mmCIF file with all atom_site columns, C-alpha atoms in Angstrom:
data_model
loop_
_atom_site.group_PDB
_atom_site.id
_atom_site.type_symbol
_atom_site.label_atom_id
_atom_site.label_alt_id
_atom_site.label_comp_id
_atom_site.label_asym_id
_atom_site.label_entity_id
_atom_site.label_seq_id
_atom_site.pdbx_PDB_ins_code
_atom_site.Cartn_x
_atom_site.Cartn_y
_atom_site.Cartn_z
_atom_site.occupancy
_atom_site.B_iso_or_equiv
_atom_site.pdbx_formal_charge
_atom_site.auth_seq_id
_atom_site.auth_comp_id
_atom_site.auth_asym_id
_atom_site.auth_atom_id
_atom_site.pdbx_PDB_model_num
ATOM 1   C CA . ILE A 1 1   ? -37.992 -19.809 10.682 1.00 86.00 ? 1   ILE A CA 1
ATOM 2   C CA . PHE A 1 2   ? -39.218 -16.942 12.830 1.00 88.00 ? 2   PHE A CA 1
ATOM 3   C CA . MET A 1 3   ? -37.213 -14.127 11.238 1.00 90.00 ? 3   MET A CA 1
ATOM 4   C CA . PRO A 1 4   ? -40.333 -12.919 9.365  1.00 91.00 ? 4   PRO A CA 1
ATOM 5   C CA . MET A 1 5   ? -41.768 -11.927 12.755 1.00 88.00 ? 5   MET A CA 1
ATOM 6   C CA . PHE A 1 6   ? -39.266 -9.084  12.803 1.00 90.00 ? 6   PHE A CA 1
ATOM 7   C CA . ILE A 1 7   ? -40.509 -7.963  9.399  1.00 89.00 ? 7   ILE A CA 1
ATOM 8   C CA . GLN A 1 8   ? -44.087 -8.089  10.667 1.00 86.00 ? 8   GLN A CA 1
ATOM 9   C CA . GLY A 1 9   ? -43.132 -6.152  13.782 1.00 87.00 ? 9   GLY A CA 1
ATOM 10  C CA . MET A 1 10  ? -41.526 -3.417  11.723 1.00 87.00 ? 10  MET A CA 1
ATOM 11  C CA . ALA A 1 11  ? -44.800 -3.220  9.768  1.00 86.00 ? 11  ALA A CA 1
ATOM 12  C CA . GLY A 1 12  ? -46.754 -2.684  13.017 1.00 83.00 ? 12  GLY A CA 1
ATOM 13  C CA . VAL A 1 13  ? -48.200 -6.149  13.593 1.00 82.00 ? 13  VAL A CA 1
ATOM 14  C CA . ASN A 1 14  ? -48.431 -7.178  17.273 1.00 78.00 ? 14  ASN A CA 1
ATOM 15  C CA . ARG A 1 15  ? -47.356 -10.584 18.529 1.00 75.00 ? 15  ARG A CA 1
ATOM 16  C CA . ARG A 1 16  ? -50.869 -11.816 19.271 1.00 76.00 ? 16  ARG A CA 1
ATOM 17  C CA . LEU A 1 17  ? -53.733 -11.549 16.803 1.00 73.00 ? 17  LEU A CA 1
ATOM 18  C CA . TYR A 1 18  ? -56.915 -11.563 18.889 1.00 75.00 ? 18  TYR A CA 1
ATOM 19  C CA . ASP A 1 19  ? -59.207 -11.372 15.850 1.00 76.00 ? 19  ASP A CA 1
ATOM 20  C CA . GLY A 1 20  ? -57.231 -13.395 13.324 1.00 70.00 ? 20  GLY A CA 1
ATOM 21  C CA . GLY A 1 21  ? -55.539 -10.355 11.843 1.00 67.00 ? 21  GLY A CA 1
ATOM 22  C CA . ALA A 1 22  ? -58.636 -8.433  10.723 1.00 74.00 ? 22  ALA A CA 1
ATOM 23  C CA . THR A 1 23  ? -57.400 -5.377  12.626 1.00 75.00 ? 23  THR A CA 1
ATOM 24  C CA . TYR A 1 24  ? -54.159 -5.394  10.655 1.00 73.00 ? 24  TYR A CA 1
ATOM 25  C CA . LEU A 1 25  ? -55.479 -4.671  7.173  1.00 76.00 ? 25  LEU A CA 1
ATOM 26  C CA . PHE A 1 26  ? -52.777 -2.007  6.883  1.00 78.00 ? 26  PHE A CA 1
ATOM 27  C CA . ALA A 1 27  ? -50.192 -4.829  7.162  1.00 79.00 ? 27  ALA A CA 1
ATOM 28  C CA . HIS A 1 28  ? -51.857 -7.059  4.576  1.00 81.00 ? 28  HIS A CA 1
ATOM 29  C CA . ASP A 1 29  ? -48.603 -7.425  2.621  1.00 86.00 ? 29  ASP A CA 1
ATOM 30  C CA . VAL A 1 30  ? -46.755 -9.055  5.570  1.00 85.00 ? 30  VAL A CA 1
ATOM 31  C CA . ILE A 1 31  ? -49.514 -11.000 7.354  1.00 81.00 ? 31  ILE A CA 1
ATOM 32  C CA . HIS A 1 32  ? -49.061 -13.955 4.949  1.00 86.00 ? 32  HIS A CA 1
ATOM 33  C CA . TRP A 1 33  ? -45.767 -14.737 6.706  1.00 89.00 ? 33  TRP A CA 1
ATOM 34  C CA . ASN A 1 34  ? -47.818 -16.301 9.530  1.00 86.00 ? 34  ASN A CA 1
ATOM 35  C CA . VAL A 1 35  ? -48.706 -19.238 7.278  1.00 89.00 ? 35  VAL A CA 1
ATOM 36  C CA . PHE A 1 36  ? -45.068 -19.684 6.254  1.00 93.00 ? 36  PHE A CA 1
ATOM 37  C CA . MET A 1 37  ? -43.883 -19.609 9.881  1.00 92.00 ? 37  MET A CA 1
ATOM 38  C CA . SER A 1 38  ? -46.582 -22.044 11.005 1.00 92.00 ? 38  SER A CA 1
ATOM 39  C CA . ILE A 1 39  ? -45.805 -24.570 8.270  1.00 96.00 ? 39  ILE A CA 1
ATOM 40  C CA . SER A 1 40  ? -42.065 -24.214 8.894  1.00 95.00 ? 40  SER A CA 1
ATOM 41  C CA . ALA A 1 41  ? -42.499 -24.767 12.635 1.00 95.00 ? 41  ALA A CA 1
ATOM 42  C CA . TRP A 1 42  ? -44.555 -27.908 12.033 1.00 97.00 ? 42  TRP A CA 1
ATOM 43  C CA . LEU A 1 43  ? -41.995 -29.257 9.545  1.00 97.00 ? 43  LEU A CA 1
ATOM 44  C CA . LEU A 1 44  ? -39.202 -28.565 12.021 1.00 96.00 ? 44  LEU A CA 1
ATOM 45  C CA . SER A 1 45  ? -41.144 -30.438 14.706 1.00 97.00 ? 45  SER A CA 1
ATOM 46  C CA . ILE A 1 46  ? -41.716 -33.402 12.395 1.00 98.00 ? 46  ILE A CA 1
ATOM 47  C CA . ALA A 1 47  ? -38.018 -33.450 11.493 1.00 98.00 ? 47  ALA A CA 1
ATOM 48  C CA . GLN A 1 48  ? -37.196 -34.119 15.165 1.00 98.00 ? 48  GLN A CA 1
ATOM 49  C CA . ILE A 1 49  ? -39.052 -37.449 15.163 1.00 98.00 ? 49  ILE A CA 1
ATOM 50  C CA . PRO A 1 50  ? -36.124 -39.540 13.780 1.00 98.00 ? 50  PRO A CA 1
ATOM 51  C CA . PHE A 1 51  ? -33.849 -38.127 16.482 1.00 98.00 ? 51  PHE A CA 1
ATOM 52  C CA . LEU A 1 52  ? -36.329 -38.962 19.241 1.00 97.00 ? 52  LEU A CA 1
ATOM 53  C CA . VAL A 1 53  ? -36.802 -42.472 17.847 1.00 97.00 ? 53  VAL A CA 1
ATOM 54  C CA . ASN A 1 54  ? -33.016 -42.895 17.747 1.00 96.00 ? 54  ASN A CA 1
ATOM 55  C CA . ILE A 1 55  ? -32.647 -41.785 21.374 1.00 95.00 ? 55  ILE A CA 1
ATOM 56  C CA . PHE A 1 56  ? -35.266 -44.226 22.652 1.00 95.00 ? 56  PHE A CA 1
ATOM 57  C CA . LEU A 1 57  ? -34.005 -47.125 20.514 1.00 95.00 ? 57  LEU A CA 1
ATOM 58  C CA . SER A 1 58  ? -30.447 -46.460 21.671 1.00 92.00 ? 58  SER A CA 1
ATOM 59  C CA . LEU A 1 59  ? -31.539 -46.423 25.307 1.00 92.00 ? 59  LEU A CA 1
ATOM 60  C CA . ARG A 1 60  ? -33.428 -49.685 24.910 1.00 93.00 ? 60  ARG A CA 1
ATOM 61  C CA . THR A 1 61  ? -31.276 -51.745 22.515 1.00 93.00 ? 61  THR A CA 1
ATOM 62  C CA . GLY A 1 62  ? -28.026 -49.809 22.107 1.00 84.00 ? 62  GLY A CA 1
ATOM 63  C CA . ALA A 1 63  ? -24.619 -51.219 22.926 1.00 86.00 ? 63  ALA A CA 1
ATOM 64  C CA . THR A 1 64  ? -23.024 -50.097 26.176 1.00 82.00 ? 64  THR A CA 1
ATOM 65  C CA . ALA A 1 65  ? -19.915 -48.009 25.647 1.00 80.00 ? 65  ALA A CA 1
ATOM 66  C CA . SER A 1 66  ? -16.640 -49.132 27.167 1.00 80.00 ? 66  SER A CA 1
ATOM 67  C CA . ASP A 1 67  ? -14.807 -47.055 29.775 1.00 79.00 ? 67  ASP A CA 1
ATOM 68  C CA . ASN A 1 68  ? -12.626 -45.492 27.066 1.00 82.00 ? 68  ASN A CA 1
ATOM 69  C CA . PRO A 1 69  ? -14.548 -45.697 23.771 1.00 83.00 ? 69  PRO A CA 1
ATOM 70  C CA . TRP A 1 70  ? -12.276 -43.261 21.881 1.00 85.00 ? 70  TRP A CA 1
ATOM 71  C CA . GLU A 1 71  ? -9.026  -44.756 23.186 1.00 83.00 ? 71  GLU A CA 1
ATOM 72  C CA . ALA A 1 72  ? -7.938  -41.416 24.595 1.00 85.00 ? 72  ALA A CA 1
ATOM 73  C CA . THR A 1 73  ? -4.645  -41.329 26.466 1.00 85.00 ? 73  THR A CA 1
ATOM 74  C CA . THR A 1 74  ? -5.680  -38.812 29.141 1.00 87.00 ? 74  THR A CA 1
ATOM 75  C CA . VAL A 1 75  ? -6.263  -39.697 32.791 1.00 88.00 ? 75  VAL A CA 1
ATOM 76  C CA . GLU A 1 76  ? -9.985  -38.946 32.997 1.00 85.00 ? 76  GLU A CA 1
ATOM 77  C CA . TRP A 1 77  ? -10.719 -41.986 30.829 1.00 84.00 ? 77  TRP A CA 1
ATOM 78  C CA . SER A 1 78  ? -9.163  -44.305 33.415 1.00 82.00 ? 78  SER A CA 1
ATOM 79  C CA . ALA A 1 79  ? -11.889 -43.434 35.935 1.00 83.00 ? 79  ALA A CA 1
ATOM 80  C CA . PRO A 1 80  ? -14.642 -46.027 36.406 1.00 80.00 ? 80  PRO A CA 1
ATOM 81  C CA . ASN A 1 81  ? -17.903 -45.565 34.534 1.00 77.00 ? 81  ASN A CA 1
ATOM 82  C CA . ARG A 1 82  ? -19.701 -44.670 37.792 1.00 81.00 ? 82  ARG A CA 1
ATOM 83  C CA . PRO A 1 83  ? -16.961 -42.549 39.374 1.00 82.00 ? 83  PRO A CA 1
ATOM 84  C CA . PRO A 1 84  ? -16.720 -42.512 43.167 1.00 86.00 ? 84  PRO A CA 1
ATOM 85  C CA . HIS A 1 85  ? -16.295 -39.351 45.218 1.00 88.00 ? 85  HIS A CA 1
ATOM 86  C CA . GLY A 1 86  ? -13.125 -37.679 43.960 1.00 84.00 ? 86  GLY A CA 1
ATOM 87  C CA . ASN A 1 87  ? -13.319 -39.569 40.628 1.00 85.00 ? 87  ASN A CA 1
ATOM 88  C CA . PHE A 1 88  ? -10.705 -42.237 41.491 1.00 85.00 ? 88  PHE A CA 1
ATOM 89  C CA . LEU A 1 89  ? -10.547 -44.933 44.173 1.00 85.00 ? 89  LEU A CA 1
ATOM 90  C CA . THR A 1 90  ? -6.790  -44.301 44.460 1.00 86.00 ? 90  THR A CA 1
ATOM 91  C CA . THR A 1 91  ? -4.688  -41.479 43.062 1.00 88.00 ? 91  THR A CA 1
ATOM 92  C CA . PRO A 1 92  ? -3.496  -42.583 39.604 1.00 90.00 ? 92  PRO A CA 1
ATOM 93  C CA . LYS A 1 93  ? 0.225   -42.611 38.783 1.00 91.00 ? 93  LYS A CA 1
ATOM 94  C CA . ILE A 1 94  ? 1.141   -40.737 35.621 1.00 91.00 ? 94  ILE A CA 1
ATOM 95  C CA . PHE A 1 95  ? 3.928   -42.133 33.424 1.00 88.00 ? 95  PHE A CA 1
ATOM 96  C CA . ARG A 1 96  ? 3.731   -39.871 30.345 1.00 86.00 ? 96  ARG A CA 1
ATOM 97  C CA . GLY A 1 97  ? 2.115   -36.745 28.938 1.00 86.00 ? 97  GLY A CA 1
ATOM 98  C CA . PRO A 1 98  ? -1.495  -36.716 27.755 1.00 86.00 ? 98  PRO A CA 1
ATOM 99  C CA . TYR A 1 99  ? -0.751  -36.510 24.021 1.00 84.00 ? 99  TYR A CA 1
ATOM 100 C CA . GLU A 1 100 ? 2.117   -38.949 23.648 1.00 82.00 ? 100 GLU A CA 1
ATOM 101 C CA . TYR A 1 101 ? 0.827   -41.416 21.097 1.00 80.00 ? 101 TYR A CA 1
ATOM 102 C CA . SER A 1 102 ? 2.798   -44.211 19.389 1.00 79.00 ? 102 SER A CA 1
ATOM 103 C CA . GLN A 1 103 ? 5.063   -45.073 22.311 1.00 76.00 ? 103 GLN A CA 1
ATOM 104 C CA . PRO A 1 104 ? 8.149   -47.127 21.399 1.00 79.00 ? 104 PRO A CA 1
ATOM 105 C CA . GLY A 1 105 ? 7.733   -50.766 22.337 1.00 76.00 ? 105 GLY A CA 1
ATOM 106 C CA . HIS A 1 106 ? 3.922   -50.727 22.250 1.00 77.00 ? 106 HIS A CA 1
ATOM 107 C CA . ALA A 1 107 ? 1.974   -52.675 19.661 1.00 77.00 ? 107 ALA A CA 1
ATOM 108 C CA . THR A 1 108 ? -0.854  -50.133 19.485 1.00 78.00 ? 108 THR A CA 1
ATOM 109 C CA . ASP A 1 109 ? -1.029  -46.377 19.045 1.00 80.00 ? 109 ASP A CA 1
ATOM 110 C CA . PHE A 1 110 ? -3.143  -46.041 22.193 1.00 82.00 ? 110 PHE A CA 1
ATOM 111 C CA . THR A 1 111 ? -1.118  -45.921 25.418 1.00 83.00 ? 111 THR A CA 1
ATOM 112 C CA . PRO A 1 112 ? -2.853  -44.485 28.495 1.00 85.00 ? 112 PRO A CA 1
ATOM 113 C CA . GLN A 1 113 ? -0.996  -42.115 30.816 1.00 86.00 ? 113 GLN A CA 1
ATOM 114 C CA . THR A 1 114 ? -1.536  -44.514 33.683 1.00 86.00 ? 114 THR A CA 1
ATOM 115 C CA . GLU A 1 115 ? 0.188   -47.470 31.986 1.00 83.00 ? 115 GLU A CA 1
ATOM 116 C CA . PRO A 1 116 ? 3.917   -47.848 32.753 1.00 82.00 ? 116 PRO A CA 1
ATOM 117 C CA . ALA A 1 117 ? 6.459   -47.851 29.919 1.00 74.00 ? 117 ALA A CA 1
ATOM 118 C CA . GLY A 1 118 ? 7.037   -51.260 28.378 1.00 68.00 ? 118 GLY A CA 1
ATOM 119 C CA . ALA A 1 119 ? 3.849   -52.734 29.835 1.00 60.00 ? 119 ALA A CA 1
#
């Protein structure tokens, strides 16, 4: 959006136009970029409205995520949602590597590191 400012700067236009650009008649061929940049900045600002609405609606009416919403197998997802000092109440026991999916004897593909084999 603001790349034309570099073009204007190379043509000798300062950042601030104290008289609306009347001093810069020598840069008449690049001063029109101000209108383009202003309209583009306003459109970019307006385009952020759906995201802001989504944030506030999600905060007010959104579903609360579970402790492990992506069913990751790594240990950090076994910590409580409001972790205590040190992240765990007790030191977790690890029974497998972090990326060992599809364990034999399990009905699901998701098997946390902290769950013993055959559980």
